[in-house]
Amino acid sequence: MTEVKRWLAAIILLVVAILSGSLAMFLHPVMWGRVSFGLTLIGLVTLALYDEDNYNLLWLAGLLGLICDWFYLGFVGVCLVAFPALTFLAQKIARYVPELALPKMIVVVLMYLLQYLYLFLVLAMFNLSDTGRSAFWQGLGSSLLSGIVWTVLTFWAWRKLAQNFPFLPSQADLY
Amino acid sequence: MKKFFQNKKIITIFVIVVLILSLLTVSVHARQRRSGPLFVQKVGNETMAIGSHLLNWPLALISGGANSVHDIMQAESENDHLKKQVDSLAQTKARNASLESENAQLKKALKLKSSLTDYHLINGSVISRSPETWSDILIIDRGSSSGVRKNMAVMSGGGVIGRIIEVDQTTAKVELLTTSDKQANRFAVQAKSSSVKMVHGVISATNGQLSFTQVNNGHKLKTGTKVYTSGMGGNSPQGLLIGKVSKTTKDSYGLSDVITIKPAGELTSPSVVTVVQRKEAD
């Protein structure tokens, strides 16, 4: 049971990574514009903000990124890079963020936008998407909106998970 | 330059950026060229597909309930429309049967085993969709074990919606027609103009809008003209409906015609799809 608790965050993040695709499929018809369903990144960044010294989160982020890239895109380098990089960044700035929910939620939304910018940069660089200015701003607007909505809806659950079931905590963290 | 090499942080960042770019370059090119994913990737994809099946079950119940209410509300008007269609159906079926038999006899006489219009259909369901902002990719529950191959055309709701870009054992990825991926394969299409001549071109997409491009005499196509695949290129068969002409304009240079297409297929929320397997010509 204790072992399951140590891995619970990873299991939930994997389920959320799968759920993101299912939600995208079911909710796409009723969503406005190009909305992303980056729930996995929101989870990783929130866990990183509450568990800033846990570097196990970095390899977990890398593994999830690799799986998401393979399953949803067919090539690697988008989530595989963005997930661990933004998790690392969140851990580094966590000590400067006040211990209140709102500032942490703002950081999560900013990370969500950074992932959008990185994705746009990669797709534009490799000619994999439309690089028009209007498309960029439209995507940025819908990403900001979806980032805020998903963060508000799921933040409390991720916080509980980080506080009660940290991912593979070290012995020092347990005592 | 000397300072640059002395600063370890800058060198580390530089090396990381180069590594990321190399990884992306190799990976993107590999996806375009290889016929199937690597073994490890296949295992990962199959595991995620099983998870998707399990998670979709409760989600489909909720979604299905909402759709049922909508369907009941639409039932009366749909029923009236279908009654009108039924009257002409018997005549169409009889004519179709006679044309099919005539076609088979003519092919036999010409010793043709298959033509551009011959194909098999593989039905499947959509199990997931890429959650990324710019990616128009669906994941379906049919793979190489069902006969699905890379580049096959995929239909839903009466028209073509995209093509297969990657195949695993039990799943496959479908890139939608609306993708703005400039490296994606395009469908070669044709339409009959007002002067009864065939107009040929390819289907492209900008900001989610389909257009019939690389076309001459496009102004001869009237609004409402149906656009079909031409079978050129060797991947998709001839005669699959893409959509109808909705508007004809000139491009920004005023040189070629840009024909906007209203897609016939269900591009917004396809739940059931049909993969079209073209018969190989002898």
Short mmCIF file of C-alpha atoms in Angstrom, two decimals:
data_model
loop_
_atom_site.label_atom_id
_atom_site.label_comp_id
_atom_site.label_asym_id
_atom_site.label_seq_id
_atom_site.Cartn_x
_atom_site.Cartn_y
_atom_site.Cartn_z
CA MET A 1 0.00 0.00 0.00
CA THR A 2 2.82 2.37 0.94
CA GLU A 3 4.48 1.63 -2.39
CA VAL A 4 1.23 2.51 -4.23
CA LYS A 5 1.10 5.80 -2.32
CA ARG A 6 4.67 6.61 -3.40
CA TRP A 7 3.71 6.01 -7.06
CA LEU A 8 0.19 7.45 -6.88
CA ALA A 9 1.17 10.80 -8.40
CA ALA A 10 2.75 9.04 -11.40
CA ILE A 11 -0.30 6.79 -11.89
CA ILE A 12 -2.69 9.76 -11.73
CA LEU A 13 -0.54 11.80 -14.13
CA LEU A 14 -0.55 8.91 -16.63
CA VAL A 15 -4.33 8.57 -16.35
CA VAL A 16 -4.66 12.34 -16.85
CA ALA A 17 -2.39 12.15 -19.92
CA ILE A 18 -4.79 9.58 -21.43
CA LEU A 19 -7.85 11.52 -20.24
CA SER A 20 -6.59 14.67 -22.02
CA GLY A 21 -6.96 12.90 -25.38
CA SER A 22 -10.39 11.55 -24.50
CA LEU A 23 -11.58 14.98 -23.34
CA ALA A 24 -10.17 16.56 -26.51
CA MET A 25 -12.20 14.03 -28.53
CA PHE A 26 -15.48 14.52 -26.66
CA LEU A 27 -15.24 18.27 -26.01
CA HIS A 28 -13.71 19.44 -29.30
CA PRO A 29 -17.11 20.02 -30.98
CA VAL A 30 -18.29 22.34 -28.21
CA MET A 31 -14.99 24.21 -27.72
CA TRP A 32 -14.14 27.53 -29.31
CA GLY A 33 -11.14 27.71 -31.62
CA ARG A 34 -7.93 25.76 -31.13
CA VAL A 35 -8.15 24.79 -27.48
CA SER A 36 -5.43 22.67 -25.88
CA PHE A 37 -6.09 20.14 -23.14
CA GLY A 38 -2.74 20.28 -21.35
CA LEU A 39 -3.92 18.86 -18.04
CA THR A 40 -0.74 16.80 -17.59
CA LEU A 41 1.46 19.90 -17.65
CA ILE A 42 -0.79 21.67 -15.13
CA GLY A 43 -0.45 18.65 -12.83
CA LEU A 44 3.34 18.46 -13.20
CA VAL A 45 3.87 22.19 -12.61
CA THR A 46 1.57 22.25 -9.56
CA LEU A 47 3.36 19.22 -8.07
CA ALA A 48 6.69 20.95 -8.75
CA LEU A 49 5.56 24.15 -7.02
CA TYR A 50 4.61 22.23 -3.87
CA ASP A 51 7.49 19.73 -3.99
CA GLU A 52 10.40 21.89 -5.14
CA ASP A 53 13.24 19.64 -3.93
CA ASN A 54 11.91 16.42 -5.44
CA TYR A 55 14.03 15.86 -8.54
CA ASN A 56 12.28 12.53 -9.20
CA LEU A 57 9.57 14.67 -10.77
CA LEU A 58 11.97 15.58 -13.57
CA TRP A 59 12.42 12.08 -14.93
CA LEU A 60 8.72 11.40 -14.45
CA ALA A 61 8.01 14.53 -16.53
CA GLY A 62 10.42 13.30 -19.21
CA LEU A 63 8.82 9.86 -19.34
CA LEU A 64 5.30 11.29 -19.56
CA GLY A 65 6.47 13.71 -22.24
CA LEU A 66 7.92 10.86 -24.28
CA ILE A 67 4.70 8.82 -24.02
CA CYS A 68 2.52 11.83 -24.94
CA ASP A 69 4.74 12.70 -27.93
CA TRP A 70 4.63 9.12 -29.24
CA PHE A 71 0.90 8.64 -28.77
CA TYR A 72 -0.46 12.04 -29.79
CA LEU A 73 2.08 13.43 -32.27
CA GLY A 74 4.12 10.52 -33.61
CA PHE A 75 7.43 12.35 -33.16
CA VAL A 76 9.41 13.27 -30.05
CA GLY A 77 10.68 16.62 -28.82
CA VAL A 78 7.58 18.63 -27.90
CA CYS A 79 6.30 17.27 -24.56
CA LEU A 80 9.58 15.39 -24.00
CA VAL A 81 11.36 18.74 -23.76
CA ALA A 82 8.56 21.00 -22.47
CA PHE A 83 7.42 18.84 -19.53
CA PRO A 84 10.79 18.39 -17.76
CA ALA A 85 12.00 21.92 -18.65
CA LEU A 86 8.88 23.61 -17.25
CA THR A 87 8.83 21.30 -14.20
CA PHE A 88 12.47 22.24 -13.53
CA LEU A 89 11.68 25.94 -14.00
CA ALA A 90 8.69 25.69 -11.64
CA GLN A 91 10.87 24.05 -8.97
CA LYS A 92 13.52 26.76 -9.34
CA ILE A 93 11.08 29.65 -8.96
CA ALA A 94 8.90 27.95 -6.30
CA ARG A 95 10.84 29.51 -3.42
CA TYR A 96 10.09 33.02 -4.74
CA VAL A 97 6.35 32.39 -5.09
CA PRO A 98 4.20 33.21 -2.02
CA GLU A 99 2.57 30.26 -0.26
CA LEU A 100 -0.88 31.26 -1.49
CA ALA A 101 -3.00 29.49 -4.09
CA LEU A 102 -3.50 32.48 -6.41
CA PRO A 103 0.17 33.30 -7.14
CA LYS A 104 0.89 29.61 -7.70
CA MET A 105 -2.06 29.36 -10.08
CA ILE A 106 -0.71 32.35 -12.01
CA VAL A 107 2.65 30.55 -12.34
CA VAL A 108 0.85 27.43 -13.62
CA VAL A 109 -1.00 29.47 -16.28
CA LEU A 110 2.27 31.17 -17.30
CA MET A 111 3.92 27.77 -17.72
CA TYR A 112 0.94 26.66 -19.80
CA LEU A 113 1.50 29.66 -22.09
CA LEU A 114 5.24 28.93 -22.27
CA GLN A 115 4.42 25.43 -23.51
CA TYR A 116 2.13 26.96 -26.14
CA LEU A 117 4.96 29.28 -27.29
CA TYR A 118 7.43 26.38 -27.44
CA LEU A 119 4.97 24.22 -29.40
CA PHE A 120 4.29 27.08 -31.82
CA LEU A 121 8.03 27.66 -32.27
CA VAL A 122 8.72 23.98 -32.99
CA LEU A 123 5.81 23.59 -35.42
CA ALA A 124 6.73 26.81 -37.23
CA MET A 125 10.41 25.87 -37.43
CA PHE A 126 9.66 22.46 -38.93
CA ASN A 127 6.82 23.67 -41.21
CA LEU A 128 4.34 21.52 -39.34
CA SER A 129 1.72 24.21 -38.87
CA ASP A 130 0.29 27.47 -40.10
CA THR A 131 2.54 30.27 -38.86
CA GLY A 132 0.26 33.22 -39.60
CA ARG A 133 0.13 36.07 -37.11
CA SER A 134 -3.66 35.91 -36.67
CA ALA A 135 -3.50 32.15 -36.06
CA PHE A 136 -0.80 32.73 -33.43
CA TRP A 137 -2.82 35.33 -31.50
CA GLN A 138 -6.01 33.29 -31.77
CA GLY A 139 -4.18 30.25 -30.40
CA LEU A 140 -2.58 32.31 -27.64
CA GLY A 141 -5.97 33.67 -26.58
CA SER A 142 -7.63 30.26 -26.51
CA SER A 143 -4.61 28.76 -24.70
CA LEU A 144 -4.75 31.48 -22.05
CA LEU A 145 -8.45 30.89 -21.58
CA SER A 146 -8.17 27.09 -21.47
CA GLY A 147 -5.11 27.35 -19.17
CA ILE A 148 -7.08 29.46 -16.69
CA VAL A 149 -10.14 27.16 -16.84
CA TRP A 150 -8.19 23.90 -16.40
CA THR A 151 -6.03 25.40 -13.63
CA VAL A 152 -9.03 26.70 -11.67
CA LEU A 153 -10.84 23.36 -12.07
CA THR A 154 -7.97 21.07 -11.10
CA PHE A 155 -5.54 23.07 -8.94
CA TRP A 156 -6.96 22.00 -5.56
CA ALA A 157 -6.79 18.31 -6.51
CA TRP A 158 -3.13 18.58 -7.58
CA ARG A 159 -2.29 20.50 -4.40
CA LYS A 160 -3.86 17.75 -2.24
CA LEU A 161 -1.94 15.14 -4.21
CA ALA A 162 1.37 17.00 -3.78
CA GLN A 163 0.84 17.50 -0.06
CA ASN A 164 -0.52 14.04 0.83
CA PHE A 165 1.11 11.75 -1.72
CA PRO A 166 4.41 13.24 -2.97
CA PHE A 167 6.02 11.27 -5.80
CA LEU A 168 8.78 8.91 -4.55
CA PRO A 169 9.69 11.03 -1.51
CA SER A 170 13.18 10.60 -0.08
CA GLN A 171 13.65 9.20 3.44
CA ALA A 172 14.53 12.71 4.67
CA ASP A 173 11.14 13.98 3.43
CA LEU A 174 9.27 11.26 5.31
CA TYR A 175 10.66 12.19 8.74
CA MET B 1 34.91 34.06 -28.54
CA LYS B 2 37.33 33.18 -25.74
CA LYS B 3 34.82 34.43 -23.17
CA PHE B 4 32.11 32.31 -24.77
CA PHE B 5 34.12 29.11 -24.35
CA GLN B 6 35.01 30.03 -20.75
CA ASN B 7 31.37 30.44 -19.73
CA LYS B 8 30.18 26.91 -18.88
CA LYS B 9 26.52 27.92 -18.52
CA ILE B 10 26.34 29.36 -22.02
CA ILE B 11 28.07 26.31 -23.48
CA THR B 12 25.67 23.98 -21.62
CA ILE B 13 22.62 25.90 -22.90
CA PHE B 14 24.06 25.92 -26.41
CA VAL B 15 24.67 22.15 -26.32
CA ILE B 16 21.12 21.51 -24.99
CA VAL B 17 19.55 23.66 -27.75
CA VAL B 18 21.57 21.83 -30.42
CA LEU B 19 20.56 18.45 -28.95
CA ILE B 20 16.86 19.40 -28.88
CA LEU B 21 16.95 20.64 -32.48
CA SER B 22 18.75 17.49 -33.62
CA LEU B 23 16.24 15.29 -31.80
CA LEU B 24 13.31 17.12 -33.40
CA THR B 25 14.86 17.04 -36.87
CA VAL B 26 15.59 13.32 -36.77
CA SER B 27 12.23 12.47 -35.21
CA VAL B 28 10.08 14.58 -37.59
CA HIS B 29 11.87 13.19 -40.66
CA ALA B 30 11.60 9.64 -39.33
CA ARG B 31 7.82 10.02 -38.92
CA GLN B 32 7.47 11.13 -42.55
CA ARG B 33 9.67 8.41 -44.02
CA ARG B 34 9.34 5.20 -42.03
CA SER B 35 6.46 2.81 -42.67
CA GLY B 36 5.79 2.08 -38.98
CA PRO B 37 6.88 3.27 -35.53
CA LEU B 38 9.72 1.74 -33.49
CA PHE B 39 8.99 -1.32 -31.33
CA VAL B 40 9.22 0.63 -28.03
CA GLN B 41 6.91 3.31 -29.40
CA LYS B 42 4.44 0.63 -30.51
CA VAL B 43 4.37 -0.81 -26.97
CA GLY B 44 3.78 2.68 -25.50
CA ASN B 45 1.04 3.47 -28.02
CA GLU B 46 -0.76 0.15 -27.45
CA THR B 47 -0.68 0.67 -23.66
CA MET B 48 -2.09 4.20 -24.03
CA ALA B 49 -4.77 2.86 -26.40
CA ILE B 50 -5.91 0.30 -23.80
CA GLY B 51 -6.10 3.11 -21.23
CA SER B 52 -8.11 5.24 -23.69
CA HIS B 53 -10.61 2.41 -24.24
CA LEU B 54 -11.12 2.06 -20.48
CA LEU B 55 -11.50 5.81 -19.87
CA ASN B 56 -13.75 6.38 -22.88
CA TRP B 57 -16.38 4.00 -21.60
CA PRO B 58 -17.81 6.27 -18.83
CA LEU B 59 -17.21 9.40 -20.95
CA ALA B 60 -19.09 7.86 -23.88
CA LEU B 61 -22.05 7.08 -21.60
CA ILE B 62 -22.35 10.75 -20.60
CA SER B 63 -21.74 12.01 -24.13
CA GLY B 64 -24.08 9.39 -25.59
CA GLY B 65 -26.87 10.47 -23.22
CA ALA B 66 -26.56 14.08 -24.31
CA ASN B 67 -26.51 13.06 -27.99
CA SER B 68 -29.61 10.89 -27.55
CA VAL B 69 -31.62 13.89 -26.32
CA HIS B 70 -30.42 15.89 -29.34
CA ASP B 71 -31.28 13.00 -31.70
CA ILE B 72 -34.82 12.71 -30.32
CA MET B 73 -35.34 16.43 -30.86
CA GLN B 74 -34.16 16.11 -34.47
CA ALA B 75 -36.11 12.89 -35.19
CA GLU B 76 -39.24 14.40 -36.77
CA SER B 77 -37.52 16.57 -39.38
CA GLU B 78 -35.06 13.76 -40.11
CA ASN B 79 -37.95 11.32 -40.61
CA ASP B 80 -39.66 13.63 -43.14
CA HIS B 81 -36.41 14.03 -45.05
CA LEU B 82 -35.75 10.25 -45.09
CA LYS B 83 -39.29 9.45 -46.35
CA LYS B 84 -38.59 11.59 -49.42
CA GLN B 85 -35.29 9.79 -49.98
CA VAL B 86 -36.85 6.31 -49.66
CA ASP B 87 -39.11 6.93 -52.69
CA SER B 88 -36.16 7.31 -55.03
CA LEU B 89 -33.98 4.69 -53.32
CA ALA B 90 -35.53 1.59 -54.93
CA GLN B 91 -35.03 3.03 -58.41
CA THR B 92 -31.41 4.03 -57.60
CA LYS B 93 -30.64 0.56 -56.21
CA ALA B 94 -31.98 -1.18 -59.32
CA ARG B 95 -30.00 1.13 -61.59
CA ASN B 96 -26.87 0.69 -59.44
CA ALA B 97 -27.13 -3.12 -59.65
CA SER B 98 -27.46 -3.03 -63.43
CA LEU B 99 -24.51 -0.61 -63.75
CA GLU B 100 -22.37 -2.77 -61.43
CA SER B 101 -23.02 -5.88 -63.49
CA GLU B 102 -22.33 -3.98 -66.73
CA ASN B 103 -19.11 -2.59 -65.21
CA ALA B 104 -17.97 -6.08 -64.16
CA GLN B 105 -18.63 -7.43 -67.67
CA LEU B 106 -16.72 -4.59 -69.30
CA LYS B 107 -13.76 -5.07 -66.93
CA LYS B 108 -13.77 -8.78 -67.73
CA ALA B 109 -13.81 -8.03 -71.44
CA LEU B 110 -10.86 -5.66 -71.03
CA LYS B 111 -9.08 -8.13 -68.70
CA LEU B 112 -8.92 -5.45 -65.99
CA LYS B 113 -8.61 -6.96 -62.49
CA SER B 114 -8.86 -3.66 -60.63
CA SER B 115 -9.19 0.02 -61.45
CA LEU B 116 -8.83 3.35 -59.67
CA THR B 117 -12.35 3.02 -58.29
CA ASP B 118 -11.89 -0.38 -56.60
CA TYR B 119 -11.49 -0.41 -52.83
CA HIS B 120 -12.26 -2.23 -49.58
CA LEU B 121 -13.64 -0.54 -46.47
CA ILE B 122 -12.41 -1.00 -42.88
CA ASN B 123 -14.71 0.44 -40.20
CA GLY B 124 -13.38 1.70 -36.87
CA SER B 125 -13.95 4.10 -33.99
CA VAL B 126 -12.07 7.16 -32.81
CA ILE B 127 -10.58 6.51 -29.37
CA SER B 128 -8.60 9.70 -28.78
CA ARG B 129 -7.59 13.06 -30.21
CA SER B 130 -4.36 15.00 -29.83
CA PRO B 131 -4.82 17.48 -26.97
CA GLU B 132 -2.21 19.89 -28.40
CA THR B 133 -3.38 23.24 -29.78
CA TRP B 134 -2.10 22.97 -33.33
CA SER B 135 -2.33 19.27 -33.93
CA ASP B 136 -5.23 17.83 -35.99
CA ILE B 137 -4.61 14.15 -35.24
CA LEU B 138 -7.12 11.44 -34.30
CA ILE B 139 -6.30 7.98 -32.94
CA ILE B 140 -8.53 5.15 -34.21
CA ASP B 141 -8.96 1.57 -32.97
CA ARG B 142 -7.89 -0.13 -36.21
CA GLY B 143 -4.28 -0.92 -37.03
CA SER B 144 -2.08 -3.12 -39.16
CA SER B 145 -3.85 -6.26 -37.88
CA SER B 146 -7.04 -5.00 -39.59
CA GLY B 147 -5.23 -4.20 -42.82
CA VAL B 148 -4.71 -0.48 -42.24
CA ARG B 149 -1.62 0.95 -43.96
CA LYS B 150 0.09 4.34 -44.02
CA ASN B 151 -1.42 6.98 -46.38
CA MET B 152 -4.83 5.30 -46.72
CA ALA B 153 -7.78 7.72 -46.98
CA VAL B 154 -10.18 7.95 -44.04
CA MET B 155 -13.88 8.85 -44.32
CA SER B 156 -16.53 9.84 -41.82
CA GLY B 157 -20.03 11.26 -42.24
CA GLY B 158 -20.12 10.76 -46.00
CA GLY B 159 -16.86 12.38 -47.00
CA VAL B 160 -13.08 12.15 -46.71
CA ILE B 161 -11.72 13.55 -43.43
CA GLY B 162 -8.01 12.73 -43.64
CA ARG B 163 -5.35 10.12 -44.14
CA ILE B 164 -3.42 7.59 -42.04
CA ILE B 165 0.00 8.87 -41.00
CA GLU B 166 1.15 6.15 -38.57
CA VAL B 167 0.05 2.55 -37.99
CA ASP B 168 0.49 0.38 -34.90
CA GLN B 169 -0.76 -3.19 -34.38
CA THR B 170 -4.24 -2.20 -33.15
CA THR B 171 -4.33 1.58 -33.54
CA ALA B 172 -3.53 4.19 -36.17
CA LYS B 173 -3.14 7.96 -36.33
CA VAL B 174 -5.27 9.97 -38.74
CA GLU B 175 -4.17 13.44 -39.84
CA LEU B 176 -7.26 15.51 -40.67
CA LEU B 177 -7.68 17.39 -43.96
CA THR B 178 -7.78 20.63 -41.97
CA THR B 179 -4.18 20.22 -40.81
CA SER B 180 -1.91 23.12 -41.67
CA ASP B 181 1.12 20.80 -41.63
CA LYS B 182 2.96 21.86 -44.77
CA GLN B 183 4.78 18.52 -44.99
CA ALA B 184 1.54 16.51 -45.05
CA ASN B 185 0.58 14.56 -48.15
CA ARG B 186 -2.22 16.23 -50.09
CA PHE B 187 -5.20 14.60 -51.80
CA ALA B 188 -5.28 14.87 -55.57
CA VAL B 189 -8.84 15.87 -56.46
CA GLN B 190 -11.05 16.59 -59.44
CA ALA B 191 -14.38 18.26 -60.19
CA LYS B 192 -16.55 18.52 -63.28
CA SER B 193 -16.71 22.11 -64.57
CA SER B 194 -19.68 23.80 -66.22
CA SER B 195 -18.13 23.06 -69.64
CA VAL B 196 -18.19 19.32 -68.70
CA LYS B 197 -14.38 19.20 -68.51
CA MET B 198 -12.58 17.76 -65.50
CA VAL B 199 -10.67 20.27 -63.40
CA HIS B 200 -7.77 18.78 -61.43
CA GLY B 201 -5.92 20.09 -58.36
CA VAL B 202 -5.01 19.30 -54.75
CA ILE B 203 -6.69 19.95 -51.41
CA SER B 204 -4.96 22.36 -49.00
CA ALA B 205 -6.01 23.90 -45.71
CA THR B 206 -5.50 27.35 -44.18
CA ASN B 207 -6.83 28.22 -40.73
CA GLY B 208 -9.10 25.18 -40.80
CA GLN B 209 -10.62 26.11 -44.20
CA LEU B 210 -10.30 23.62 -47.07
CA SER B 211 -9.42 24.89 -50.52
CA PHE B 212 -8.96 23.41 -53.97
CA THR B 213 -5.55 24.70 -55.11
CA GLN B 214 -3.07 24.32 -57.98
CA VAL B 215 -6.01 24.47 -60.36
CA ASN B 216 -6.51 25.99 -63.80
CA ASN B 217 -9.91 27.22 -65.02
CA GLY B 218 -11.21 27.13 -61.46
CA HIS B 219 -13.63 29.96 -62.26
CA LYS B 220 -15.60 27.44 -64.32
CA LEU B 221 -16.58 25.61 -61.15
CA LYS B 222 -19.95 26.74 -59.89
CA THR B 223 -20.95 26.93 -56.24
CA GLY B 224 -22.22 23.53 -55.15
CA THR B 225 -20.03 21.51 -57.55
CA LYS B 226 -18.93 18.27 -55.88
CA VAL B 227 -15.18 17.64 -55.50
CA TYR B 228 -13.91 14.03 -55.51
CA THR B 229 -10.54 12.34 -55.14
CA SER B 230 -8.99 11.71 -58.55
CA GLY B 231 -7.06 8.57 -57.62
CA MET B 232 -3.83 10.19 -58.81
CA GLY B 233 -0.82 9.65 -56.57
CA GLY B 234 -1.53 5.99 -55.96
CA ASN B 235 -2.73 6.16 -52.34
CA SER B 236 -6.46 6.82 -52.44
CA PRO B 237 -9.04 5.49 -54.90
CA GLN B 238 -10.99 7.63 -57.31
CA GLY B 239 -14.42 9.02 -56.52
CA LEU B 240 -14.33 9.64 -52.76
CA LEU B 241 -16.32 12.77 -51.94
CA ILE B 242 -14.29 15.60 -50.41
CA GLY B 243 -16.93 18.34 -50.36
CA LYS B 244 -18.71 21.02 -52.39
CA VAL B 245 -17.42 24.29 -53.86
CA SER B 246 -18.62 27.13 -51.65
CA LYS B 247 -16.73 30.15 -53.05
CA THR B 248 -14.26 30.96 -55.86
CA THR B 249 -11.77 33.83 -55.51
CA LYS B 250 -8.32 34.83 -56.80
CA ASP B 251 -5.17 34.46 -54.68
CA SER B 252 -3.37 37.54 -53.25
CA TYR B 253 -1.33 37.93 -56.49
CA GLY B 254 -4.43 37.62 -58.67
CA LEU B 255 -2.85 34.81 -60.66
CA SER B 256 -4.53 31.55 -59.71
CA ASP B 257 -7.98 30.63 -58.52
CA VAL B 258 -8.62 29.79 -54.87
CA ILE B 259 -11.69 27.62 -54.47
CA THR B 260 -13.06 27.23 -50.97
CA ILE B 261 -14.53 23.81 -50.23
CA LYS B 262 -17.26 23.01 -47.74
CA PRO B 263 -16.20 19.57 -46.45
CA ALA B 264 -18.67 16.70 -46.80
CA GLY B 265 -17.06 14.63 -44.04
CA GLU B 266 -17.54 14.99 -40.31
CA LEU B 267 -14.37 16.87 -39.35
CA THR B 268 -15.50 18.35 -36.04
CA SER B 269 -16.48 15.29 -34.05
CA PRO B 270 -15.98 12.06 -35.98
CA SER B 271 -16.71 9.09 -33.73
CA VAL B 272 -16.98 6.35 -36.37
CA VAL B 273 -14.59 6.27 -39.32
CA THR B 274 -14.05 4.18 -42.44
CA VAL B 275 -10.55 3.52 -43.72
CA VAL B 276 -10.47 3.12 -47.49
CA GLN B 277 -8.11 0.43 -48.70
CA ARG B 278 -7.41 0.83 -52.41
CA LYS B 279 -7.12 -2.39 -54.43
CA GLU B 280 -3.70 -2.69 -55.95
CA ALA B 281 -3.80 -2.48 -59.74
CA ASP B 282 -2.15 -5.34 -61.59
#
